[in-house]
Coordinates of C-alpha atoms and ligand atoms in Angstrom, one line a residue:
M26 CA 0.0 0.0 0.0
K27 CA 1.4 3.4 -1.0
N28 CA 1.2 5.9 1.9
N29 CA 4.0 8.5 1.0
R30 CA 1.8 11.5 1.3
S31 CA 0.4 10.4 4.7
V32 CA 4.0 9.8 5.9
E33 CA 5.0 13.3 4.8
L34 CA 2.0 14.9 6.4
F35 CA 2.6 13.0 9.7
K36 CA 6.2 14.4 9.8
E37 CA 4.8 17.9 9.3
A38 CA 2.0 17.5 11.8
Q39 CA 4.5 16.4 14.5
Q40 CA 6.2 19.8 14.3
F41 CA 3.0 21.7 15.2
I42 CA 0.7 19.3 16.9
P43 CA 1.8 17.2 19.9
G44 CA 2.4 13.7 18.6
G45 CA 1.0 14.8 15.3
V46 CA -2.6 14.2 16.3
N47 CA -5.4 15.8 18.1
S48 CA -6.4 12.6 20.0
P49 CA -3.8 10.0 21.0
V50 CA -5.2 6.7 19.7
R51 CA -5.3 8.1 16.2
A52 CA -1.5 8.1 16.0
F53 CA -1.3 4.3 15.2
K54 CA 1.7 4.3 17.7
S55 CA 0.7 1.2 19.6
V56 CA 0.5 -0.8 16.3
G57 CA 3.9 0.5 15.2
A58 CA 2.6 2.3 12.1
D59 CA 2.1 5.8 10.8
P60 CA -1.5 7.2 10.8
L61 CA -3.3 7.7 7.5
F62 CA -4.5 11.2 6.7
I63 CA -8.0 11.1 5.5
T64 CA -9.5 13.2 2.7
K65 CA -13.1 12.0 2.4
A66 CA -15.7 9.4 3.3
A67 CA -18.9 8.0 1.9
G68 CA -21.2 5.2 3.1
P69 CA -18.9 2.4 4.5
N70 CA -15.7 3.8 3.0
I71 CA -13.0 6.3 3.7
W72 CA -10.2 7.5 1.4
D73 CA -6.7 8.6 2.4
V74 CA -4.5 11.3 0.9
D75 CA -2.7 8.7 -1.2
G76 CA -5.9 7.7 -2.9
N77 CA -6.4 4.4 -1.0
R78 CA -9.9 3.4 -0.2
F79 CA -10.8 1.4 2.9
I80 CA -13.9 -0.3 4.4
D81 CA -14.2 1.6 7.6
F82 CA -15.0 -0.1 11.0
V83 CA -13.9 2.9 13.1
G84 CA -16.8 5.1 12.0
S85 CA -15.3 8.1 13.6
W86 CA -15.1 6.0 16.8
G87 CA -18.8 5.3 16.9
P88 CA -21.0 8.2 15.6
M89 CA -21.3 7.0 12.0
I90 CA -24.0 4.4 12.5
L91 CA -25.6 5.4 9.2
G92 CA -22.3 5.3 7.4
H93 CA -20.6 8.4 6.2
C94 CA -22.4 11.4 4.5
H95 CA -25.9 10.1 4.7
P96 CA -27.7 12.4 2.1
Q97 CA -30.5 13.4 4.4
V98 CA -28.1 14.5 7.2
V99 CA -25.8 16.3 4.8
E100 CA -28.7 18.2 3.1
E101 CA -30.2 19.4 6.4
V102 CA -26.8 20.4 7.8
K103 CA -26.2 22.4 4.6
K104 CA -29.5 24.2 5.1
A105 CA -28.7 24.9 8.8
V106 CA -25.3 26.4 8.0
D107 CA -27.0 28.8 5.6
A108 CA -29.2 30.0 8.5
G109 CA -26.2 30.7 10.8
S110 CA -23.6 28.4 12.4
S111 CA -23.8 29.5 16.0
F112 CA -26.0 32.0 18.0
G113 CA -25.1 31.4 21.6
A114 CA -28.9 31.7 22.2
P115 CA -31.7 29.1 22.5
T116 CA -33.2 27.6 19.3
E117 CA -36.2 25.4 18.7
L118 CA -33.8 22.7 17.4
E119 CA -32.6 22.1 21.0
I120 CA -36.1 21.4 22.1
T121 CA -36.7 19.0 19.2
L122 CA -33.6 17.0 20.0
A123 CA -34.2 17.0 23.7
K124 CA -37.7 15.6 23.2
M125 CA -36.4 12.9 20.9
V126 CA -33.8 11.9 23.6
V127 CA -36.4 12.0 26.4
K128 CA -38.7 9.8 24.4
A129 CA -36.0 7.3 23.4
V130 CA -33.9 6.8 26.6
P131 CA -35.8 5.3 29.5
S132 CA -33.8 7.1 32.3
I133 CA -33.9 10.6 30.8
E134 CA -36.7 13.0 31.9
M135 CA -34.6 16.1 31.2
V136 CA -31.4 16.5 29.2
R137 CA -28.6 19.1 28.9
M138 CA -26.6 19.3 25.6
V139 CA -22.8 19.7 25.7
S140 CA -20.2 19.4 23.0
S141 CA -18.4 16.1 23.9
G142 CA -18.6 12.9 25.8
T143 CA -15.9 14.1 28.2
E144 CA -18.0 17.2 29.1
A145 CA -21.1 15.0 29.6
T146 CA -19.5 12.6 32.1
M147 CA -17.6 15.4 33.9
S148 CA -20.8 17.4 34.3
A149 CA -22.9 14.4 35.3
I150 CA -20.5 13.6 38.1
R151 CA -20.5 17.2 39.3
L152 CA -24.3 17.0 39.4
A153 CA -24.3 13.6 41.2
R154 CA -21.9 15.1 43.8
G155 CA -24.1 18.3 44.1
Y156 CA -27.2 16.2 44.5
T157 CA -25.9 13.8 47.1
G158 CA -23.5 16.1 48.9
K159 CA -20.9 13.3 48.7
D160 CA -17.4 13.4 47.2
K161 CA -16.4 9.9 46.2
I162 CA -17.1 8.3 42.9
L163 CA -16.8 4.7 41.9
K164 CA -15.7 3.6 38.4
F165 CA -14.4 0.4 36.8
A166 CA -10.8 -0.5 35.7
G167 CA -10.6 -0.4 31.9
C168 CA -13.7 1.8 31.5
Y169 CA -13.1 5.1 29.9
H170 CA -15.3 8.1 30.6
G171 CA -13.3 10.9 28.8
H172 CA -10.4 12.8 30.1
A173 CA -11.6 14.8 33.1
D174 CA -9.1 14.6 36.0
S175 CA -11.1 12.4 38.4
L176 CA -11.9 9.9 35.6
L177 CA -8.3 9.3 34.4
V178 CA -7.8 6.7 37.0
K179 CA -7.2 3.1 35.7
A180 CA -8.8 4.4 32.5
G181 CA -9.3 2.4 29.2
S182 CA -9.1 3.5 25.6
G183 CA -5.9 5.6 24.7
A184 CA -5.0 5.8 28.3
A185 CA -4.7 2.0 28.5
T186 CA -3.3 1.7 25.0
F187 CA -0.4 4.0 25.9
G188 CA 0.1 2.6 29.4
V189 CA -1.0 5.8 31.2
P190 CA -4.2 4.7 32.9
D191 CA -3.3 7.1 35.7
S192 CA -2.3 10.2 33.9
P193 CA 0.5 12.5 35.1
G194 CA -1.0 15.9 35.8
V195 CA -3.9 14.6 37.8
P196 CA -3.3 15.7 41.4
P197 CA -3.4 12.8 43.9
D198 CA -5.8 15.0 45.9
F199 CA -8.3 14.7 43.0
A200 CA -7.7 11.1 42.2
K201 CA -8.2 10.0 45.9
H202 CA -11.9 10.6 45.5
T203 CA -12.1 8.0 42.7
L204 CA -12.5 4.4 43.7
T205 CA -11.9 1.6 41.1
A206 CA -13.7 -1.7 41.1
D207 CA -13.4 -4.6 38.6
F208 CA -15.9 -4.7 35.7
N209 CA -18.3 -7.6 36.1
S210 CA -17.5 -8.1 39.7
L211 CA -20.3 -7.1 42.1
E212 CA -18.1 -8.4 45.0
S213 CA -15.5 -5.8 44.3
V214 CA -18.2 -3.1 44.3
R215 CA -19.7 -4.3 47.5
T216 CA -16.2 -4.3 49.2
L217 CA -15.5 -0.7 48.2
V218 CA -19.0 0.5 49.1
A219 CA -18.6 -1.1 52.6
Q220 CA -15.1 0.5 53.0
N221 CA -16.5 3.9 52.1
N222 CA -19.8 3.7 53.8
G223 CA -22.0 6.6 53.1
N224 CA -19.4 8.6 51.2
I225 CA -20.0 7.6 47.6
A226 CA -21.9 10.0 45.3
C227 CA -22.2 7.8 42.2
I228 CA -21.2 4.7 40.4
I229 CA -20.4 5.4 36.8
V230 CA -20.2 2.5 34.3
E231 CA -20.1 1.8 30.6
P232 CA -23.0 -0.8 30.6
I233 CA -21.2 -2.5 27.8
A234 CA -17.5 -1.7 28.2
G235 CA -16.2 -0.5 24.9
N236 CA -12.9 1.1 25.7
M237 CA -11.0 -2.1 26.7
G238 CA -12.2 -3.8 23.5
T239 CA -15.9 -4.8 23.8
V240 CA -16.8 -6.5 27.1
P241 CA -20.5 -7.3 27.6
P242 CA -21.9 -7.2 31.2
R243 CA -22.3 -10.6 32.8
D244 CA -25.9 -11.7 33.6
G245 CA -27.0 -9.8 36.7
F246 CA -24.1 -7.3 36.8
L247 CA -26.1 -4.2 35.8
E248 CA -29.1 -5.4 37.9
G249 CA -26.7 -5.9 40.9
L250 CA -25.4 -2.3 40.5
R251 CA -28.9 -1.0 40.4
S252 CA -29.7 -2.8 43.7
I253 CA -26.5 -1.7 45.5
C254 CA -27.2 2.0 44.4
D255 CA -30.8 1.7 45.6
E256 CA -29.8 0.2 49.0
E257 CA -27.0 2.7 49.6
G258 CA -28.5 6.0 48.2
I259 CA -25.8 6.1 45.4
I260 CA -26.6 7.6 42.0
L261 CA -26.2 5.1 39.2
I262 CA -24.8 6.7 36.0
F263 CA -24.7 4.7 32.7
D264 CA -22.1 6.2 30.4
E265 CA -23.8 5.5 27.1
V266 CA -21.6 7.7 25.0
M267 CA -20.8 4.6 22.9
T268 CA -23.8 2.4 23.5
G269 CA -26.5 5.1 23.3
F270 CA -28.6 4.8 20.1
R271 CA -26.1 2.1 19.1
V272 CA -27.2 -1.2 20.6
A273 CA -30.9 -0.1 20.6
L274 CA -32.6 3.3 20.2
G275 CA -32.8 3.5 24.0
G276 CA -29.2 2.2 24.4
A277 CA -28.0 -0.5 26.7
Q278 CA -30.5 0.4 29.4
E279 CA -33.3 -0.5 26.9
L280 CA -31.5 -3.7 25.8
Y281 CA -30.9 -5.0 29.4
G282 CA -33.9 -3.5 31.1
V283 CA -32.0 -1.7 33.8
T284 CA -32.7 2.0 34.3
P285 CA -29.9 4.2 35.8
D286 CA -30.6 7.5 37.6
M287 CA -28.5 9.4 35.0
T288 CA -27.1 8.8 31.5
T289 CA -24.4 10.3 29.5
L290 CA -24.5 10.4 25.7
G291 CA -22.2 11.4 22.8
K292 CA -21.1 10.2 19.4
I293 CA -24.4 9.1 17.6
I294 CA -26.5 11.9 19.2
G295 CA -24.4 14.4 17.1
G296 CA -24.6 12.5 13.8
G297 CA -20.9 13.1 13.2
L298 CA -20.8 16.7 14.7
P299 CA -19.6 17.5 18.2
V300 CA -22.4 16.7 20.7
G301 CA -22.6 15.2 24.1
A302 CA -25.5 15.2 26.5
F303 CA -26.3 14.1 30.0
G304 CA -29.7 13.6 31.5
G305 CA -31.8 11.8 34.1
K306 CA -34.5 12.2 36.6
K307 CA -36.1 15.7 36.9
D308 CA -35.3 16.2 40.5
I309 CA -31.6 15.6 39.8
M310 CA -31.4 17.6 36.6
S311 CA -33.3 20.5 38.1
L312 CA -30.3 21.2 40.4
L313 CA -28.4 22.3 37.3
S314 CA -27.8 26.0 36.8
P315 CA -29.7 28.2 36.1
S316 CA -32.6 26.3 37.8
G317 CA -30.3 25.1 40.5
G318 CA -26.8 25.9 41.8
V319 CA -24.6 23.2 40.1
Y320 CA -22.7 25.1 37.4
Q321 CA -22.2 24.0 33.8
A322 CA -22.0 26.0 30.6
G323 CA -20.7 26.0 27.0
T324 CA -20.5 28.5 24.1
L325 CA -21.2 25.9 21.5
S326 CA -23.6 23.8 23.6
G327 CA -26.8 23.1 21.6
N328 CA -25.1 24.3 18.4
P329 CA -27.6 24.5 15.6
L330 CA -25.6 22.5 13.1
A331 CA -24.9 19.8 15.6
M332 CA -28.5 19.7 16.7
T333 CA -29.6 19.3 13.1
A334 CA -27.2 16.4 12.4
G335 CA -28.4 14.7 15.6
I336 CA -32.1 15.2 14.8
E337 CA -31.8 13.8 11.3
T338 CA -29.7 10.9 12.5
L339 CA -32.2 9.9 15.2
K340 CA -35.0 10.2 12.7
L341 CA -33.3 7.7 10.4
L342 CA -32.6 5.3 13.3
Q343 CA -36.4 5.0 13.7
T344 CA -37.1 3.7 10.2
D345 CA -38.6 0.2 10.1
G346 CA -36.3 -2.6 11.0
F347 CA -33.2 -0.5 11.3
Y348 CA -31.7 -2.2 14.4
Q349 CA -32.7 -5.7 13.1
K350 CA -30.9 -5.1 9.9
L351 CA -27.8 -3.8 11.7
E352 CA -27.9 -6.8 14.1
E353 CA -28.0 -9.2 11.1
K354 CA -25.0 -7.6 9.4
S355 CA -23.0 -7.5 12.6
A356 CA -23.8 -11.1 13.6
Y357 CA -22.7 -12.2 10.1
L358 CA -19.5 -10.3 10.2
A359 CA -18.4 -11.2 13.8
A360 CA -19.2 -14.9 13.2
G361 CA -17.3 -14.8 9.9
I362 CA -14.2 -13.4 11.6
E363 CA -14.4 -15.9 14.4
R364 CA -14.7 -18.7 11.8
A365 CA -11.7 -17.3 9.8
A366 CA -9.6 -17.4 13.0
K367 CA -10.6 -20.9 13.7
E368 CA -9.8 -22.1 10.2
A369 CA -6.4 -20.4 10.4
G370 CA -5.8 -22.2 13.7
Y371 CA -5.4 -18.9 15.5
P372 CA -7.1 -18.5 18.9
I373 CA -9.2 -15.4 19.5
Y374 CA -12.0 -14.6 21.9
S375 CA -14.8 -12.9 20.1
T376 CA -17.3 -10.6 21.7
R377 CA -20.3 -8.7 20.3
V378 CA -23.3 -6.8 21.4
G379 CA -25.3 -5.5 18.4
S380 CA -23.1 -3.6 16.1
M381 CA -20.2 -3.3 18.6
F382 CA -17.7 -6.1 18.4
C383 CA -14.1 -7.1 19.1
A384 CA -11.6 -9.9 18.4
F385 CA -9.5 -10.4 21.5
F386 CA -6.1 -12.0 20.7
T387 CA -6.2 -14.4 23.7
K388 CA -6.8 -18.0 24.4
G389 CA -8.9 -17.2 27.5
E390 CA -12.1 -15.4 28.0
V391 CA -12.4 -11.6 28.5
H392 CA -14.7 -10.2 31.2
D393 CA -12.7 -7.4 32.8
W394 CA -9.6 -5.3 32.4
A395 CA -7.2 -7.9 33.8
T396 CA -8.3 -10.5 31.2
A397 CA -8.4 -7.9 28.4
A398 CA -4.9 -6.7 29.3
A399 CA -3.6 -10.3 28.9
C400 CA -4.1 -10.1 25.2
D401 CA -1.3 -10.5 22.7
T402 CA -1.1 -6.9 21.5
K403 CA 1.9 -7.6 19.2
A404 CA -0.2 -10.2 17.3
F405 CA -3.0 -7.7 17.2
A406 CA -0.7 -5.1 15.6
T407 CA 0.4 -7.6 12.9
Y408 CA -3.3 -8.4 12.2
F409 CA -4.2 -4.7 12.1
K410 CA -1.5 -4.0 9.5
G411 CA -2.5 -7.1 7.5
M412 CA -6.1 -5.9 7.4
L413 CA -5.0 -2.4 6.4
D414 CA -3.1 -3.8 3.5
E415 CA -6.3 -5.6 2.4
G416 CA -8.2 -2.3 2.5
I417 CA -9.9 -2.8 5.9
Y418 CA -9.6 0.1 8.4
L419 CA -9.9 -1.0 12.1
A420 CA -9.2 0.9 15.3
P421 CA -5.4 0.9 15.8
S422 CA -5.6 -0.7 19.3
Q423 CA -6.6 -4.0 20.8
F424 CA -8.5 -2.0 23.4
E425 CA -11.1 -0.4 21.2
T426 CA -14.4 -1.5 19.7
A427 CA -15.2 -2.1 16.0
F428 CA -18.4 -0.6 14.7
V429 CA -20.7 -1.8 11.9
S430 CA -22.9 0.7 10.1
I431 CA -26.1 0.2 8.2
A432 CA -24.1 1.3 5.1
H433 CA -21.9 -1.8 5.1
A434 CA -23.1 -4.0 2.2
D435 CA -22.9 -7.8 2.2
S436 CA -20.0 -7.5 -0.2
D437 CA -18.1 -5.3 2.3
L438 CA -18.6 -7.9 5.0
D439 CA -17.5 -10.8 2.8
K440 CA -14.4 -8.8 1.8
T441 CA -13.6 -8.1 5.5
I442 CA -14.0 -11.8 6.4
A443 CA -11.7 -12.9 3.6
A444 CA -9.1 -10.3 4.6
A445 CA -9.3 -11.5 8.2
G446 CA -8.7 -15.1 7.0
K447 CA -5.6 -14.0 5.2
A448 CA -4.4 -11.9 8.2
F449 CA -4.9 -14.7 10.7
K450 CA -3.1 -17.2 8.5
A451 CA -0.1 -14.8 8.3
L452 CA 0.3 -14.7 12.1
Ligands
LIG7 N1 -12.1 8.1 22.8 C1 -12.0 7.6 21.5 C2 -11.7 6.1 21.5 N2 -12.5 5.3 22.4 C3 -11.0 8.2 20.6 C4 -11.5 9.3 19.8 C5 -10.6 9.8 18.7 O1 -9.4 9.6 18.8 O2 -11.1 10.4 17.8

């Protein structure tokens, strides 16, 4: 694969942008390659500056559930930009999207829009602390909730990929309020709750972990968290930045039938533009400024272009049979990759919930960070490069999720399975 122009651009970028990228995992560093610079995308494909075309399973790290450049979204965003790109004042679009979110997501009675998932989780935690008057929060090792100080403790995604799950620059005085349990272990939660009796404001969890690869919750795990929170007066926050509108219209809480007190959203809600959101019960959300005293604000919050992209995307998700079709495509692909590994005699542990899936390079099962971290990341890197050579664009880390979009055609899925077969055989 020719990538001369990407290599040149990466050299130039490194002189002006730390590490050459504006978000760490994009750098391809952990797979020992140079990142590709992208020029355009359409449907299931992206193209780089050297003219290579790829079948894309990153989907901008989750938002592009419709595939790239859906004509309806593009058309409405073009109209919106003609009417003005930012006002810093309320618009009717914000009410429209808020109503759609309240209708779709079981736990959300009121919602506040922000511009990223990080802002959503950071603000939700502030609100949970303001509501309960308690300081401590409990998260899970390998779960990633953005890069706010108190959440960069045993964090997943890029933090795990680059070996800085506890980032320098986070004062120990901040981190000491963050407790870390093991994903899928209610026992580890109960122990920490008992040790910090009456001092925990919230438990925040990715109901399907997607930032240590894809790790589904074990039966009863989410229900158990709900019971513990009810018994102890702790706010339960589902971080559905990745899973919201992805595994079902109402997210993982709809899929598993467990309703948290608060929910954070991002990615799909912005239809490819920068949007995050957090919402929950009215009595909690009403504490937010200006109706209450917990402060949170943003110049571009509720931006009209971003609201438009979100509204159109959510409309399209509600067309007949959308999630069923996506499920069928995803099941076919994940099963095909698993079969390809088996035929090549290469052991992987395959996980999938809806259109989120992961091939873990391990002989064992993966249920938490310790078992995910045991994967052979060198073999993953070789596989990643093999796939790229075959025109398949995956996230450049073992500890990320692959996303299927509705735009992936059967022929794209077959091509991907064939490429996987070749890549596994070469290991
Ligand atoms: N937090 C994203 C991965 N889980 C990375 C986003 C990006 O690099 O664009």
